[in-house]
Amino acid sequence: MTFTLPELSFATDALEPFMDKETVEIHHGKHHAGYTTKLNAALEAEGLSEVNLEQEVFPQISNMPRAIQTNAGQFWNHSFFWESLAPIGQEPSEMVMNALTASFGGYDEFVAEFTKHASTVFGSGWAWLCKKQDGSLMVMSTLNHENPLMENEVIEYGNLTPLLVIDVWEHAYYLKYQNRRPEFIAAFLQIVNWEKVAERMA
Ligand code: MN
């Protein structure tokens, strides 16, 4: 087994009521676990094992078989997503707040931009806060399994450092929020792991 399902850093009910226990259990224990198993199978089928997703797979993903493209993206995106979350109570550090202010005008303006991108992903996908090469921050979205480290995004935006991601696939919120994605986005913003964002930004 090349990749293993990462453990959550919080209890499955620790994000209540913003993200319910059942959703976390199914999302992590079934969806993310499934992508992990399928990624390992797809790599094995190609005779690949010790691959570095960030350096060897995503920058040249169009050369990879479809099963590796989708499952590598989904495995990595979900790992990044769980690390983006923490029980309510964190606030952006001064460094993070200064960066949000410099790029968006302030925290509320960042929230508006992030919410706009996350709400308008058509179908399944992700919205990301990223740091650009010039140090400024931007919000972007990707479809399906894609992420900012993949070659198309690099061609369009240059090298990006992802800082935060929200999963807006329906499986991320449908049990609790049904079709009300904007409510889920607002809830997500209450349980951001800002400490992790700062770490990724440094
Ligand atoms: Mn998901």
PDB file of C-alpha atoms and ligand atoms in Angstrom:
ATOM      1  CA  MET A   1       0.000   0.000   0.000  1.00  0.00           C
ATOM      2  CA  THR A   2       1.538   3.259  -1.130  1.00  0.00           C
ATOM      3  CA  PHE A   3      -0.978   5.643   0.368  1.00  0.00           C
ATOM      4  CA  THR A   4      -2.970   5.270   3.548  1.00  0.00           C
ATOM      5  CA  LEU A   5      -6.072   7.133   4.642  1.00  0.00           C
ATOM      6  CA  PRO A   6      -4.879   9.898   6.989  1.00  0.00           C
ATOM      7  CA  GLU A   7      -6.463   9.931  10.414  1.00  0.00           C
ATOM      8  CA  LEU A   8      -8.541  12.946  11.386  1.00  0.00           C
ATOM      9  CA  SER A   9      -6.981  15.292  13.923  1.00  0.00           C
ATOM     10  CA  PHE A  10     -10.384  15.717  15.621  1.00  0.00           C
ATOM     11  CA  ALA A  11     -13.243  13.479  16.752  1.00  0.00           C
ATOM     12  CA  THR A  12     -15.922  12.919  14.120  1.00  0.00           C
ATOM     13  CA  ASP A  13     -18.411  14.922  16.198  1.00  0.00           C
ATOM     14  CA  ALA A  14     -15.990  17.754  17.003  1.00  0.00           C
ATOM     15  CA  LEU A  15     -17.203  19.976  14.166  1.00  0.00           C
ATOM     16  CA  GLU A  16     -20.874  19.865  15.204  1.00  0.00           C
ATOM     17  CA  PRO A  17     -23.167  21.572  14.491  1.00  0.00           C
ATOM     18  CA  PHE A  18     -21.393  23.083  11.484  1.00  0.00           C
ATOM     19  CA  MET A  19     -20.400  19.731  10.062  1.00  0.00           C
ATOM     20  CA  ASP A  20     -22.337  16.785  11.455  1.00  0.00           C
ATOM     21  CA  LYS A  21     -20.826  13.551  12.718  1.00  0.00           C
ATOM     22  CA  GLU A  22     -22.550  11.350  10.159  1.00  0.00           C
ATOM     23  CA  THR A  23     -21.270  13.432   7.247  1.00  0.00           C
ATOM     24  CA  VAL A  24     -17.718  13.393   8.626  1.00  0.00           C
ATOM     25  CA  GLU A  25     -17.868   9.625   9.166  1.00  0.00           C
ATOM     26  CA  ILE A  26     -19.145   8.852   5.682  1.00  0.00           C
ATOM     27  CA  HIS A  27     -17.052  11.485   3.955  1.00  0.00           C
ATOM     28  CA  HIS A  28     -13.817  10.346   5.585  1.00  0.00           C
ATOM     29  CA  GLY A  29     -14.508   6.680   6.242  1.00  0.00           C
ATOM     30  CA  LYS A  30     -16.230   5.868   2.947  1.00  0.00           C
ATOM     31  CA  HIS A  31     -15.487   8.511   0.287  1.00  0.00           C
ATOM     32  CA  HIS A  32     -11.898   9.385   1.191  1.00  0.00           C
ATOM     33  CA  ALA A  33     -11.147   5.767   2.051  1.00  0.00           C
ATOM     34  CA  GLY A  34     -12.530   4.728  -1.321  1.00  0.00           C
ATOM     35  CA  TYR A  35     -10.340   7.186  -3.219  1.00  0.00           C
ATOM     36  CA  THR A  36      -7.331   5.900  -1.259  1.00  0.00           C
ATOM     37  CA  THR A  37      -7.999   2.280  -2.186  1.00  0.00           C
ATOM     38  CA  LYS A  38      -8.642   3.166  -5.824  1.00  0.00           C
ATOM     39  CA  LEU A  39      -5.495   5.293  -6.028  1.00  0.00           C
ATOM     40  CA  ASN A  40      -3.362   2.429  -4.737  1.00  0.00           C
ATOM     41  CA  ALA A  41      -4.986   0.032  -7.207  1.00  0.00           C
ATOM     42  CA  ALA A  42      -4.492   2.447 -10.108  1.00  0.00           C
ATOM     43  CA  LEU A  43      -0.817   2.975  -9.214  1.00  0.00           C
ATOM     44  CA  GLU A  44      -0.250  -0.737  -8.832  1.00  0.00           C
ATOM     45  CA  ALA A  45      -1.806  -1.368 -12.237  1.00  0.00           C
ATOM     46  CA  GLU A  46       0.825   0.937 -13.729  1.00  0.00           C
ATOM     47  CA  GLY A  47       3.667  -0.573 -11.740  1.00  0.00           C
ATOM     48  CA  LEU A  48       4.084   2.670  -9.799  1.00  0.00           C
ATOM     49  CA  SER A  49       4.560   2.785  -6.054  1.00  0.00           C
ATOM     50  CA  GLU A  50       6.811   5.402  -4.490  1.00  0.00           C
ATOM     51  CA  VAL A  51       5.352   8.411  -6.288  1.00  0.00           C
ATOM     52  CA  ASN A  52       5.284  11.938  -4.940  1.00  0.00           C
ATOM     53  CA  LEU A  53       1.889  13.343  -5.892  1.00  0.00           C
ATOM     54  CA  GLU A  54       2.858  17.018  -5.603  1.00  0.00           C
ATOM     55  CA  GLN A  55       6.100  16.717  -7.564  1.00  0.00           C
ATOM     56  CA  GLU A  56       5.692  13.754  -9.883  1.00  0.00           C
ATOM     57  CA  VAL A  57       1.994  13.376 -10.573  1.00  0.00           C
ATOM     58  CA  PHE A  58       0.152  16.716 -10.484  1.00  0.00           C
ATOM     59  CA  PRO A  59       2.595  18.774 -12.632  1.00  0.00           C
ATOM     60  CA  GLN A  60       2.260  16.257 -15.472  1.00  0.00           C
ATOM     61  CA  ILE A  61      -1.136  14.834 -14.734  1.00  0.00           C
ATOM     62  CA  SER A  62      -2.328  14.769 -18.343  1.00  0.00           C
ATOM     63  CA  ASN A  63       0.230  12.020 -18.991  1.00  0.00           C
ATOM     64  CA  MET A  64      -1.334   9.812 -16.319  1.00  0.00           C
ATOM     65  CA  PRO A  65      -4.091   7.255 -16.793  1.00  0.00           C
ATOM     66  CA  ARG A  66      -7.523   8.596 -15.894  1.00  0.00           C
ATOM     67  CA  ALA A  67      -7.826   6.428 -12.776  1.00  0.00           C
ATOM     68  CA  ILE A  68      -4.623   7.920 -11.394  1.00  0.00           C
ATOM     69  CA  GLN A  69      -5.662  11.473 -12.320  1.00  0.00           C
ATOM     70  CA  THR A  70      -8.998  11.294 -10.542  1.00  0.00           C
ATOM     71  CA  ASN A  71      -8.021   9.265  -7.497  1.00  0.00           C
ATOM     72  CA  ALA A  72      -4.714  11.041  -6.892  1.00  0.00           C
ATOM     73  CA  GLY A  73      -6.565  14.366  -6.991  1.00  0.00           C
ATOM     74  CA  GLN A  74      -9.330  13.153  -4.738  1.00  0.00           C
ATOM     75  CA  PHE A  75      -6.957  11.492  -2.268  1.00  0.00           C
ATOM     76  CA  TRP A  76      -4.785  14.604  -1.966  1.00  0.00           C
ATOM     77  CA  ASN A  77      -7.628  17.147  -1.973  1.00  0.00           C
ATOM     78  CA  HIS A  78      -9.449  15.336   0.825  1.00  0.00           C
ATOM     79  CA  SER A  79      -6.288  15.045   2.928  1.00  0.00           C
ATOM     80  CA  PHE A  80      -5.796  18.790   2.494  1.00  0.00           C
ATOM     81  CA  PHE A  81      -9.478  19.449   3.243  1.00  0.00           C
ATOM     82  CA  TRP A  82      -9.483  17.600   6.590  1.00  0.00           C
ATOM     83  CA  GLU A  83      -6.349  19.464   7.645  1.00  0.00           C
ATOM     84  CA  SER A  84      -8.122  22.716   6.774  1.00  0.00           C
ATOM     85  CA  LEU A  85     -10.714  22.061   9.489  1.00  0.00           C
ATOM     86  CA  ALA A  86     -10.721  22.440  13.262  1.00  0.00           C
ATOM     87  CA  PRO A  87     -13.355  22.789  15.981  1.00  0.00           C
ATOM     88  CA  ILE A  88     -14.820  26.286  16.219  1.00  0.00           C
ATOM     89  CA  GLY A  89     -12.718  28.861  18.000  1.00  0.00           C
ATOM     90  CA  GLN A  90      -9.758  29.677  15.792  1.00  0.00           C
ATOM     91  CA  GLU A  91      -9.204  33.073  14.290  1.00  0.00           C
ATOM     92  CA  PRO A  92      -6.714  34.156  11.636  1.00  0.00           C
ATOM     93  CA  SER A  93      -3.370  35.162  13.117  1.00  0.00           C
ATOM     94  CA  GLU A  94      -2.119  38.705  12.633  1.00  0.00           C
ATOM     95  CA  MET A  95       0.079  37.556   9.747  1.00  0.00           C
ATOM     96  CA  VAL A  96      -2.844  35.831   8.024  1.00  0.00           C
ATOM     97  CA  MET A  97      -5.162  38.771   8.667  1.00  0.00           C
ATOM     98  CA  ASN A  98      -2.620  41.182   7.192  1.00  0.00           C
ATOM     99  CA  ALA A  99      -2.320  39.017   4.082  1.00  0.00           C
ATOM    100  CA  LEU A 100      -6.121  38.784   3.714  1.00  0.00           C
ATOM    101  CA  THR A 101      -6.377  42.546   4.085  1.00  0.00           C
ATOM    102  CA  ALA A 102      -3.599  43.244   1.599  1.00  0.00           C
ATOM    103  CA  SER A 103      -5.147  41.002  -1.064  1.00  0.00           C
ATOM    104  CA  PHE A 104      -8.887  41.325  -0.520  1.00  0.00           C
ATOM    105  CA  GLY A 105      -9.356  44.478   1.560  1.00  0.00           C
ATOM    106  CA  GLY A 106     -10.238  42.681   4.800  1.00  0.00           C
ATOM    107  CA  TYR A 107     -11.615  39.497   6.325  1.00  0.00           C
ATOM    108  CA  ASP A 108     -15.208  40.188   5.246  1.00  0.00           C
ATOM    109  CA  GLU A 109     -14.094  40.826   1.687  1.00  0.00           C
ATOM    110  CA  PHE A 110     -12.151  37.550   1.724  1.00  0.00           C
ATOM    111  CA  VAL A 111     -15.299  35.773   2.944  1.00  0.00           C
ATOM    112  CA  ALA A 112     -17.327  37.336   0.118  1.00  0.00           C
ATOM    113  CA  GLU A 113     -14.766  36.273  -2.493  1.00  0.00           C
ATOM    114  CA  PHE A 114     -14.407  32.747  -1.091  1.00  0.00           C
ATOM    115  CA  THR A 115     -18.195  32.359  -0.858  1.00  0.00           C
ATOM    116  CA  LYS A 116     -18.643  33.584  -4.427  1.00  0.00           C
ATOM    117  CA  HIS A 117     -16.204  31.024  -5.821  1.00  0.00           C
ATOM    118  CA  ALA A 118     -17.466  28.162  -3.639  1.00  0.00           C
ATOM    119  CA  SER A 119     -21.116  28.852  -4.498  1.00  0.00           C
ATOM    120  CA  THR A 120     -20.577  29.089  -8.223  1.00  0.00           C
ATOM    121  CA  VAL A 121     -18.676  25.853  -8.827  1.00  0.00           C
ATOM    122  CA  PHE A 122     -21.079  24.128 -11.215  1.00  0.00           C
ATOM    123  CA  GLY A 123     -21.507  20.542 -10.067  1.00  0.00           C
ATOM    124  CA  SER A 124     -18.709  18.937  -8.074  1.00  0.00           C
ATOM    125  CA  GLY A 125     -15.508  20.698  -7.150  1.00  0.00           C
ATOM    126  CA  TRP A 126     -13.487  22.740  -4.717  1.00  0.00           C
ATOM    127  CA  ALA A 127     -12.766  26.379  -3.832  1.00  0.00           C
ATOM    128  CA  TRP A 128      -9.250  27.286  -2.725  1.00  0.00           C
ATOM    129  CA  LEU A 129      -7.430  30.104  -1.034  1.00  0.00           C
ATOM    130  CA  CYS A 130      -3.928  30.151  -2.521  1.00  0.00           C
ATOM    131  CA  LYS A 131      -0.749  32.150  -2.267  1.00  0.00           C
ATOM    132  CA  LYS A 132       0.711  33.274  -5.567  1.00  0.00           C
ATOM    133  CA  GLN A 133       4.407  33.473  -6.378  1.00  0.00           C
ATOM    134  CA  ASP A 134       4.389  37.230  -5.686  1.00  0.00           C
ATOM    135  CA  GLY A 135       3.099  36.524  -2.168  1.00  0.00           C
ATOM    136  CA  SER A 136      -0.409  37.836  -2.766  1.00  0.00           C
ATOM    137  CA  LEU A 137      -3.466  35.675  -2.067  1.00  0.00           C
ATOM    138  CA  MET A 138      -6.189  34.621  -4.455  1.00  0.00           C
ATOM    139  CA  VAL A 139      -9.341  32.499  -4.422  1.00  0.00           C
ATOM    140  CA  MET A 140      -9.970  30.036  -7.223  1.00  0.00           C
ATOM    141  CA  SER A 141     -12.098  26.995  -7.854  1.00  0.00           C
ATOM    142  CA  THR A 142     -11.420  23.666  -9.508  1.00  0.00           C
ATOM    143  CA  LEU A 143     -13.758  21.044 -10.907  1.00  0.00           C
ATOM    144  CA  ASN A 144     -14.146  17.410  -9.915  1.00  0.00           C
ATOM    145  CA  HIS A 145     -10.758  16.069  -8.714  1.00  0.00           C
ATOM    146  CA  GLU A 146      -8.614  18.967  -9.874  1.00  0.00           C
ATOM    147  CA  ASN A 147      -6.391  21.128  -7.670  1.00  0.00           C
ATOM    148  CA  PRO A 148      -4.058  24.154  -7.935  1.00  0.00           C
ATOM    149  CA  LEU A 149      -0.934  21.983  -8.245  1.00  0.00           C
ATOM    150  CA  MET A 150      -2.078  20.438 -11.505  1.00  0.00           C
ATOM    151  CA  GLU A 151      -0.519  21.503 -14.765  1.00  0.00           C
ATOM    152  CA  ASN A 152      -3.460  23.437 -16.220  1.00  0.00           C
ATOM    153  CA  GLU A 153      -3.651  25.621 -13.126  1.00  0.00           C
ATOM    154  CA  VAL A 154       0.101  26.148 -13.107  1.00  0.00           C
ATOM    155  CA  ILE A 155      -0.037  27.221 -16.766  1.00  0.00           C
ATOM    156  CA  GLU A 156      -2.818  29.675 -15.960  1.00  0.00           C
ATOM    157  CA  TYR A 157      -1.670  31.062 -12.601  1.00  0.00           C
ATOM    158  CA  GLY A 158       1.971  30.071 -12.109  1.00  0.00           C
ATOM    159  CA  ASN A 159       3.057  28.081  -9.077  1.00  0.00           C
ATOM    160  CA  LEU A 160       0.465  28.375  -6.332  1.00  0.00           C
ATOM    161  CA  THR A 161       0.673  27.426  -2.674  1.00  0.00           C
ATOM    162  CA  PRO A 162      -2.737  26.152  -1.551  1.00  0.00           C
ATOM    163  CA  LEU A 163      -3.682  27.442   1.911  1.00  0.00           C
ATOM    164  CA  LEU A 164      -7.303  26.403   2.450  1.00  0.00           C
ATOM    165  CA  VAL A 165      -9.906  24.356   0.625  1.00  0.00           C
ATOM    166  CA  ILE A 166     -13.616  23.695   0.826  1.00  0.00           C
ATOM    167  CA  ASP A 167     -15.086  20.573  -0.738  1.00  0.00           C
ATOM    168  CA  VAL A 168     -18.347  21.502  -2.477  1.00  0.00           C
ATOM    169  CA  TRP A 169     -19.161  18.062  -3.800  1.00  0.00           C
ATOM    170  CA  GLU A 170     -22.707  17.283  -2.647  1.00  0.00           C
ATOM    171  CA  HIS A 171     -21.415  14.417  -0.488  1.00  0.00           C
ATOM    172  CA  ALA A 172     -19.674  17.055   1.651  1.00  0.00           C
ATOM    173  CA  TYR A 173     -22.929  18.631   2.802  1.00  0.00           C
ATOM    174  CA  TYR A 174     -26.062  16.979   1.451  1.00  0.00           C
ATOM    175  CA  LEU A 175     -27.047  14.987   4.565  1.00  0.00           C
ATOM    176  CA  LYS A 176     -27.295  18.129   6.661  1.00  0.00           C
ATOM    177  CA  TYR A 177     -27.746  20.979   4.204  1.00  0.00           C
ATOM    178  CA  GLN A 178     -29.406  19.259   1.211  1.00  0.00           C
ATOM    179  CA  ASN A 179     -29.355  21.795  -1.650  1.00  0.00           C
ATOM    180  CA  ARG A 180     -28.348  24.733   0.582  1.00  0.00           C
ATOM    181  CA  ARG A 181     -24.686  24.995  -0.375  1.00  0.00           C
ATOM    182  CA  PRO A 182     -24.381  28.638   0.752  1.00  0.00           C
ATOM    183  CA  GLU A 183     -25.332  27.589   4.312  1.00  0.00           C
ATOM    184  CA  PHE A 184     -22.636  24.928   4.223  1.00  0.00           C
ATOM    185  CA  ILE A 185     -20.062  27.463   3.033  1.00  0.00           C
ATOM    186  CA  ALA A 186     -20.958  29.824   5.888  1.00  0.00           C
ATOM    187  CA  ALA A 187     -20.703  26.925   8.352  1.00  0.00           C
ATOM    188  CA  PHE A 188     -17.333  25.852   6.933  1.00  0.00           C
ATOM    189  CA  LEU A 189     -15.946  29.318   7.568  1.00  0.00           C
ATOM    190  CA  GLN A 190     -16.689  28.828  11.296  1.00  0.00           C
ATOM    191  CA  ILE A 191     -14.468  25.752  11.496  1.00  0.00           C
ATOM    192  CA  VAL A 192     -11.391  26.784   9.546  1.00  0.00           C
ATOM    193  CA  ASN A 193      -8.043  25.649  10.933  1.00  0.00           C
ATOM    194  CA  TRP A 194      -6.411  29.086  10.712  1.00  0.00           C
ATOM    195  CA  GLU A 195      -3.320  27.789  12.479  1.00  0.00           C
ATOM    196  CA  LYS A 196      -2.801  25.383   9.575  1.00  0.00           C
ATOM    197  CA  VAL A 197      -3.410  28.194   7.067  1.00  0.00           C
ATOM    198  CA  ALA A 198      -0.651  30.223   8.741  1.00  0.00           C
ATOM    199  CA  GLU A 199       1.679  27.224   8.678  1.00  0.00           C
ATOM    200  CA  ARG A 200       1.027  26.693   4.971  1.00  0.00           C
ATOM    201  CA  MET A 201       1.545  30.384   4.272  1.00  0.00           C
ATOM    202  CA  ALA A 202       4.948  30.575   5.988  1.00  0.00           C
TER     203      ALA A 202
HETATM  204 MN    MN B   1     -15.409  14.989  -0.685  1.00  0.00          MN
END
